[in-house]
Tab-separated table of C-alpha atoms and ligand atoms in Angstrom:
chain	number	residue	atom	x	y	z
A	1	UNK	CA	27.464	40.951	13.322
A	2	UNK	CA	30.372	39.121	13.272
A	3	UNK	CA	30.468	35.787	11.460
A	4	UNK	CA	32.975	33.713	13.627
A	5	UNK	CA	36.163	31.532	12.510
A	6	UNK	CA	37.083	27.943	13.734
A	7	UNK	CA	40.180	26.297	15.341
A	8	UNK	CA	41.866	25.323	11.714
A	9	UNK	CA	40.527	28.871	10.057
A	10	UNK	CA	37.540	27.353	8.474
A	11	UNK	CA	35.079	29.893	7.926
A	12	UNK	CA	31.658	29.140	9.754
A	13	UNK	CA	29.825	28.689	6.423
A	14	UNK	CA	32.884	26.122	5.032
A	15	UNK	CA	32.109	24.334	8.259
A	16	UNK	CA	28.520	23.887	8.260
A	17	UNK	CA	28.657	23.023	4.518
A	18	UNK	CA	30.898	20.190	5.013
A	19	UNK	CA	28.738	18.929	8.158
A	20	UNK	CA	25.873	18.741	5.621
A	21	UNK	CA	27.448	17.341	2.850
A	22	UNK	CA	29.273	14.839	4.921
A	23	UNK	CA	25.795	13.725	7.143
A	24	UNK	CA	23.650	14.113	4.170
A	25	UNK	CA	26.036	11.475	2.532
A	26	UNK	CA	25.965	9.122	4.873
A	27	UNK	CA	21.714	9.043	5.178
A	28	UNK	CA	22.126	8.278	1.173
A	29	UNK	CA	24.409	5.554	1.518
A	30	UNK	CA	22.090	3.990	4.139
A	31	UNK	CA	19.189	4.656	2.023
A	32	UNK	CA	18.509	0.925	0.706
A	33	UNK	CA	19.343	-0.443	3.916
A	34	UNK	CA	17.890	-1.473	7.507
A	35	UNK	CA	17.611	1.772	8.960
A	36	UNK	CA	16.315	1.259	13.105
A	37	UNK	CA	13.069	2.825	12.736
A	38	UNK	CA	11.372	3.695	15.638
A	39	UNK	CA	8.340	6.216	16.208
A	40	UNK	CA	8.841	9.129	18.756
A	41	UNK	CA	5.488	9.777	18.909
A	42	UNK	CA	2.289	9.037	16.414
A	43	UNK	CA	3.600	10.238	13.297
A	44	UNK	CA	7.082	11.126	14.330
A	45	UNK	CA	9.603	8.758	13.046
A	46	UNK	CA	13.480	8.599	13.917
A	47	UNK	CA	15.957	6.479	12.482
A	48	UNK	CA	19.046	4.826	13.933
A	49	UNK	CA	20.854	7.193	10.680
A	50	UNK	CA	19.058	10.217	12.461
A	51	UNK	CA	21.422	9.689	15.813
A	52	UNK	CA	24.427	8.745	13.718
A	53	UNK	CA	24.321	12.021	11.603
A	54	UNK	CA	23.646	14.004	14.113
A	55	UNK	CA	26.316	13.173	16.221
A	56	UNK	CA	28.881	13.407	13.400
A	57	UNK	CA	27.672	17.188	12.577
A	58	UNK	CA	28.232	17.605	16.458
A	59	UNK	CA	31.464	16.167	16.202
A	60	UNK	CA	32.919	18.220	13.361
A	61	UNK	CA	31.422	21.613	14.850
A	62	UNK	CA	32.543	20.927	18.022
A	63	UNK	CA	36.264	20.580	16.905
A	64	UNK	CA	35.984	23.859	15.407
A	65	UNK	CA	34.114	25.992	17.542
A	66	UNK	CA	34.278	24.302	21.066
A	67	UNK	CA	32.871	26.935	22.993
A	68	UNK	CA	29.467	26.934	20.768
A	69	UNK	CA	26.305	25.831	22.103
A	70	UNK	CA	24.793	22.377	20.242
A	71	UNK	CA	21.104	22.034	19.210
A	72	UNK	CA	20.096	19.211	17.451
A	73	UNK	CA	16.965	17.956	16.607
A	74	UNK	CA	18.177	14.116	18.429
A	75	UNK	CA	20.054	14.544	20.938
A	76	UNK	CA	19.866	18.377	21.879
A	77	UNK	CA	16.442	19.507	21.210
A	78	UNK	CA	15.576	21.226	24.511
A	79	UNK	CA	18.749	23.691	24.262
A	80	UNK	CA	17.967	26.940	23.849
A	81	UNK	CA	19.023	28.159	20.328
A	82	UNK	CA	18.729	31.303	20.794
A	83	UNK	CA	21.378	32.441	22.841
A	84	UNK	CA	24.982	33.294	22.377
A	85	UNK	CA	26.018	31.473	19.529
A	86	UNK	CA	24.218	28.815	18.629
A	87	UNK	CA	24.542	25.932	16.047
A	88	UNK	CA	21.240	24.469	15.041
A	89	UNK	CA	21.177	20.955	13.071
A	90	UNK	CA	18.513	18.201	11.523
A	91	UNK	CA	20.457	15.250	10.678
A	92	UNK	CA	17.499	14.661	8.784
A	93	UNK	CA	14.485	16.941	7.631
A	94	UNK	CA	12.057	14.639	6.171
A	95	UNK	CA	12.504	11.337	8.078
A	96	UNK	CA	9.319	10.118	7.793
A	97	UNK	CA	9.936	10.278	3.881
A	98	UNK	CA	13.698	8.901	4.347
A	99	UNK	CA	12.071	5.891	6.843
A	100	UNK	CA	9.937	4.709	4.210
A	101	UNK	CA	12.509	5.254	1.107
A	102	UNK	CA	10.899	8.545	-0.046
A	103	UNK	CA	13.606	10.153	-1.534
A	104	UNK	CA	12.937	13.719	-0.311
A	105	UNK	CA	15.090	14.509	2.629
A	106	UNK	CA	17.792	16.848	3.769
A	107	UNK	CA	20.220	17.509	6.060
A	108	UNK	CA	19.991	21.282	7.547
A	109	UNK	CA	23.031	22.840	9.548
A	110	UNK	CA	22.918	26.852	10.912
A	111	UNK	CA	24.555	29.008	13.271
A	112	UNK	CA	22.948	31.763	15.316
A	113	UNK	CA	23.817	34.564	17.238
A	114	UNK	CA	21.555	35.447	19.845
A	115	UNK	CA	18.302	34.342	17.570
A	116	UNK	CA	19.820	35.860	14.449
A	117	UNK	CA	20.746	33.070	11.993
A	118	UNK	CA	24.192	34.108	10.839
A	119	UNK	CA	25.023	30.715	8.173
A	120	UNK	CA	22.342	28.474	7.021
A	121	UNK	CA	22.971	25.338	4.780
A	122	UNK	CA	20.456	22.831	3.874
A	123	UNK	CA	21.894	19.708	1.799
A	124	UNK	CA	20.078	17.254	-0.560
A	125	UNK	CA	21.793	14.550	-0.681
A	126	UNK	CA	19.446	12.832	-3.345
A	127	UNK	CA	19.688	15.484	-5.913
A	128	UNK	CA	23.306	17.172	-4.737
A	129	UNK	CA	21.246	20.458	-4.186
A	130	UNK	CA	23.351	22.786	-1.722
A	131	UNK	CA	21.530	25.300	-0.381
A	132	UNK	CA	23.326	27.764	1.764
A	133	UNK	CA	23.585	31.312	2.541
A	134	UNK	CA	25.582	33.642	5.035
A	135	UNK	CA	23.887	37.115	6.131
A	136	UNK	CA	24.521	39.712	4.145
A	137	UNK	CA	26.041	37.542	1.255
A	138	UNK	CA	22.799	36.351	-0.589
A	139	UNK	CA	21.714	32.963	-0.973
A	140	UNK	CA	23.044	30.389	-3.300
A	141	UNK	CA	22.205	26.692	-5.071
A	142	UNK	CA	25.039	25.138	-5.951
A	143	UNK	CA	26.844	28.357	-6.340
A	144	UNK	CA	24.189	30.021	-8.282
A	145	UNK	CA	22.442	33.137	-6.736
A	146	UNK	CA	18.621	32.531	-5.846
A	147	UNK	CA	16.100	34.910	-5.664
A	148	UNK	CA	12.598	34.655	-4.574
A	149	UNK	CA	9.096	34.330	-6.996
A	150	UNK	CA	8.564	37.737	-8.492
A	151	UNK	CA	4.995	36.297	-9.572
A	152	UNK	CA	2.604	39.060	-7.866
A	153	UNK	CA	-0.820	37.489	-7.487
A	154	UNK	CA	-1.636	33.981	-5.892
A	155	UNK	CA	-3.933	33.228	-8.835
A	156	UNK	CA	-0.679	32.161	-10.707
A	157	UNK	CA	1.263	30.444	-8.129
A	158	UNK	CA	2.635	27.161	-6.903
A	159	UNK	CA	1.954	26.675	-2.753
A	160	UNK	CA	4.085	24.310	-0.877
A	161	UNK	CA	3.036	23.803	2.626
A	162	UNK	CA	3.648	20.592	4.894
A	163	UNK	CA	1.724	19.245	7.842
A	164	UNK	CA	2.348	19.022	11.413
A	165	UNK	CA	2.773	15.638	12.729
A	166	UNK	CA	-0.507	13.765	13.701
A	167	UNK	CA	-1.613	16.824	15.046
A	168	UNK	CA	-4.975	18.903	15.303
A	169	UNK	CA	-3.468	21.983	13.609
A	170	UNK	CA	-3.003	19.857	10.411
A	171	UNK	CA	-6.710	19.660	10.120
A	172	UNK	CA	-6.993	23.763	11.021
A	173	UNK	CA	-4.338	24.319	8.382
A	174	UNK	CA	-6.243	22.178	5.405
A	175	UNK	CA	-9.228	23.831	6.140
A	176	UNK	CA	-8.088	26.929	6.187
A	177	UNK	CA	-6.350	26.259	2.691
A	178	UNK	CA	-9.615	24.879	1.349
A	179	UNK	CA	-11.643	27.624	2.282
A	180	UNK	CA	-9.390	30.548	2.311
A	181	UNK	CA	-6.703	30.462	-0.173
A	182	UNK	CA	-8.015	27.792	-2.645
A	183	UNK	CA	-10.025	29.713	-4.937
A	184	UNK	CA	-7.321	32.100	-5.262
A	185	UNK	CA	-4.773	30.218	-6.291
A	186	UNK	CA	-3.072	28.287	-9.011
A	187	UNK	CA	-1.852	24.680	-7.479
A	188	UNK	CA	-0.073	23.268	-4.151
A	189	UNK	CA	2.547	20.737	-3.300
A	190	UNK	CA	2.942	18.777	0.022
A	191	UNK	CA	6.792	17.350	0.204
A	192	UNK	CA	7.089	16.170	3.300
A	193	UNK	CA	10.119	18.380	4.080
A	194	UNK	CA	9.998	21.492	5.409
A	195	UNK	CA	13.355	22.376	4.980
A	196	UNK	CA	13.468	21.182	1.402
A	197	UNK	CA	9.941	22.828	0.931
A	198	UNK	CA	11.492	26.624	2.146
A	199	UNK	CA	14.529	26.323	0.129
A	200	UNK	CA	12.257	25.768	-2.854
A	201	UNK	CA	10.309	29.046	-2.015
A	202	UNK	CA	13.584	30.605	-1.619
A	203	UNK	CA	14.956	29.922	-5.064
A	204	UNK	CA	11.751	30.989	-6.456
A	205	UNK	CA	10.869	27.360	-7.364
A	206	UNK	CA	7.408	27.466	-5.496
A	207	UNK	CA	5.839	30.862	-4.726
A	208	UNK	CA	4.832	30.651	-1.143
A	209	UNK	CA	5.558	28.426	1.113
A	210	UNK	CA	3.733	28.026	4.867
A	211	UNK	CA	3.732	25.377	7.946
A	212	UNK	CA	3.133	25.567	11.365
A	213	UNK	CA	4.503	23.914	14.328
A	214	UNK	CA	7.744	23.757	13.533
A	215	UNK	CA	11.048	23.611	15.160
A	216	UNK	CA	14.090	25.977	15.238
A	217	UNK	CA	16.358	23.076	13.142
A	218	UNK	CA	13.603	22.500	10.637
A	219	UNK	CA	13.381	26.484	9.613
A	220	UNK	CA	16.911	27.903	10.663
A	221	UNK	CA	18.599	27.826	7.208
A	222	UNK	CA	15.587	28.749	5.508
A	223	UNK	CA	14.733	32.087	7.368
A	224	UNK	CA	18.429	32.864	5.928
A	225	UNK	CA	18.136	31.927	2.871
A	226	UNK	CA	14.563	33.808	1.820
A	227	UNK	CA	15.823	36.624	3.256
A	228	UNK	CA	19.283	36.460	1.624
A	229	UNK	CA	17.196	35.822	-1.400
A	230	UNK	CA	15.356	39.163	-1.337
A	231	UNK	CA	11.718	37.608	0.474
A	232	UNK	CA	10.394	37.758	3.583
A	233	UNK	CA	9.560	34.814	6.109
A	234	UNK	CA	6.894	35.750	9.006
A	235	UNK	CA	4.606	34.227	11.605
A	236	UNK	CA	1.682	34.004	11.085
A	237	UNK	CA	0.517	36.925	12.023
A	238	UNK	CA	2.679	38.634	9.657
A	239	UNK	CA	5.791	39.496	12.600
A	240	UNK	CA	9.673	38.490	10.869
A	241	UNK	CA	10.321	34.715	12.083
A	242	UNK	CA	12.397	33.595	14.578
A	243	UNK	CA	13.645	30.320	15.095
A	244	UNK	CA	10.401	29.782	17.794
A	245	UNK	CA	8.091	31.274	15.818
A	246	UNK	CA	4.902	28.563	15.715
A	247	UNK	CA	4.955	28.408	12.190
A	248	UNK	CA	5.982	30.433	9.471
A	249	UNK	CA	5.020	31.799	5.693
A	250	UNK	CA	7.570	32.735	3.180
A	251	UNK	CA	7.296	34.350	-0.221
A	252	UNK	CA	8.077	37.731	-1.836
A	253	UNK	CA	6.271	40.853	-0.316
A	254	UNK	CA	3.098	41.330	-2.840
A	255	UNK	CA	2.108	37.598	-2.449
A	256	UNK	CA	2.514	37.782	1.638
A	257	UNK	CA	0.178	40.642	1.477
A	258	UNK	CA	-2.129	38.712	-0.089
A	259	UNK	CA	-1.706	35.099	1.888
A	260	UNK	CA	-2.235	37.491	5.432
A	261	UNK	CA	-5.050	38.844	3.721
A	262	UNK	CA	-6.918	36.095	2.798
A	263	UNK	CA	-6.280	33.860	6.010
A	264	UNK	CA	-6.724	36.435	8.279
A	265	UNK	CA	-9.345	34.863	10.604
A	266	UNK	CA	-9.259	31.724	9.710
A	267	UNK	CA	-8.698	29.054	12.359
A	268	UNK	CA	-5.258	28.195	11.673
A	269	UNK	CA	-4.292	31.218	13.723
A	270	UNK	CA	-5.622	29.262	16.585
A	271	UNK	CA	-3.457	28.478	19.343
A	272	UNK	CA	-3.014	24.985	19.062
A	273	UNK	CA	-1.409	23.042	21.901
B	1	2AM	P1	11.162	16.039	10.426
B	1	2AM	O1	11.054	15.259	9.186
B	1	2AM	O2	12.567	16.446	10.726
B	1	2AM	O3	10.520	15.359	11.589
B	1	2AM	C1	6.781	17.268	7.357
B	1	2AM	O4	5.639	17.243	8.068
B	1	2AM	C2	7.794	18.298	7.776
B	1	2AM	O5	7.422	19.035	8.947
B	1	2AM	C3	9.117	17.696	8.132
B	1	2AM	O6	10.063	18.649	7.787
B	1	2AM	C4	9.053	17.467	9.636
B	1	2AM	O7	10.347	17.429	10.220
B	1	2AM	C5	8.287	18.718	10.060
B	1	2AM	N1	7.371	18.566	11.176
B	1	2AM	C6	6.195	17.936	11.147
B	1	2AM	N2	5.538	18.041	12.322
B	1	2AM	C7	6.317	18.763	13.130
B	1	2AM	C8	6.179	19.214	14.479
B	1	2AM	N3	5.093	18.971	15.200
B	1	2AM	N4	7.190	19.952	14.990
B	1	2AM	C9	8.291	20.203	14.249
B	1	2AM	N5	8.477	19.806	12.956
B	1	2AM	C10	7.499	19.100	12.403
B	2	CA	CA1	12.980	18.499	10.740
């Protein structure tokens, strides 16, 4: 699958990587500041930095690959982003965390072909974490190569997961931890970002990761970058994700085994709508 060049020869992945770095910079510096808050709906939050970013990362793609379809979380979220090529962005993945001065947010860029996520970056701005990968290439923190936990039983591990919106499924998706996975585990983290919380999975900083209801910007470079980083991200019903996939887990193979396992049945795999 070809990985496509822009206008001025950038490379796809130098593109998207400067998108990030240059949106993700721009939340930070308004970071103290007024913001424009406003709620969407109950529980989701946007921010007048949200639009701003976004239409900066559209701007600089655009220049370079003018032909490629834009899907941003803002301003473009009913665009399909699975069809021809595809760039997928969220200006910011954590707002409600950013909109309150949480500093746990990050800006996620990706291109797609057809549903296949070709680039993926996801940019911290707080920490100056890159996180970005290109298929076929591995996946890589700050230039370092990351590789998913090798830990093999659940008993041992750390669990990041983050909840839907105000949302019934959140209260499916607790239960289902408490009464499924808890007494197999070792401990769990809830970050608010679930772009920043897949990354982590993917560079083997938490063991497992899971969510559901998500969106195609909040999980397109981190179904890249556990995969380039030698795990596997599913539905939950155990199927590889795609970018519409209503939720997703990610961890290394023995550990999926045993998440499927032990959830299998439990109300979380509810249709939800
Ligand atoms: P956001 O910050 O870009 O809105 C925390 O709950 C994490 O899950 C965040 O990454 C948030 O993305 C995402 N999220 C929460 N509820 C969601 C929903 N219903 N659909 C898509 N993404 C959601
Ligand atoms: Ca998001």
């Amino acid at each position: 699958m070809s990985i496509p060049i822009g206008v001025s020869g950038k490379t796809a992945l130098e593109v998207a990587r400067e998108a990030a770095k240059i949106a993700g910079r721009l939340a930070k510096e308004r970071f103290e500041g007024e913001k424009g808050i406003r709620f969407k709906s109950p529980g989701d939050v946007v921010t007048e930095v949200d639009t701003q970013a976004e239409a900066l990362i559209f701007g600089l793609i655009r220049e370079e690959f003018p032909n490629h379809t834009l899907v941003g979380e803002e301003s473009a979220y009913d665009v399909r982003a699975d069809e021809g090529y595809a760039w997928i962005v969220d200006p910011i993945d954590g707002t409600r965390n950013y909109s309150v001065g949480l500093p746990i947010y990050s800006t996620v860029v990706g291109l797609a072909l057809d549903g296949e996520v070709l680039v993926g970056v996801n940019y911290d701005p707080e920490r100056d974490d890159l996180f970005e990968a290109e298929r076929g290439s591995g996946a890589y923190l700050n230039g370092k190569r990351i590789h998913v936990s090798k830990k093999p039983v659940l008993k041992d591990c750390i669990i990041g997961f983050d909840l839907p919106y105000s949302d019934v499924g959140a209260q499916y998706e607790l239960d289902m931890l408490a009464q499924a996975v808890w007494p197999n585990m070792g401990t769990v983290r809830a970050i608010g970002s679930s772009a920043l919380g897949i990354s982590y999975a993917a560079a083997g900083k938490t063991d497992i990761y899971f969510q559901h209801r998500l969106s195609p910007w909040d999980m397109v470079a981190g179904i890249l970058l556990v995969e380039e980083a030698g795990g596997i991200i599913t539905d939950r019903n155990g199927n590889r994700a795609t970018l519409y996939s209503d939720g997703i887990i990610a961890s290394n193979s023995r550990l999926h085994e045993e998440f499927l396992r032990l959830t299998e049945g439990h109300d979380w795999r509810l249709p939800t709508t």
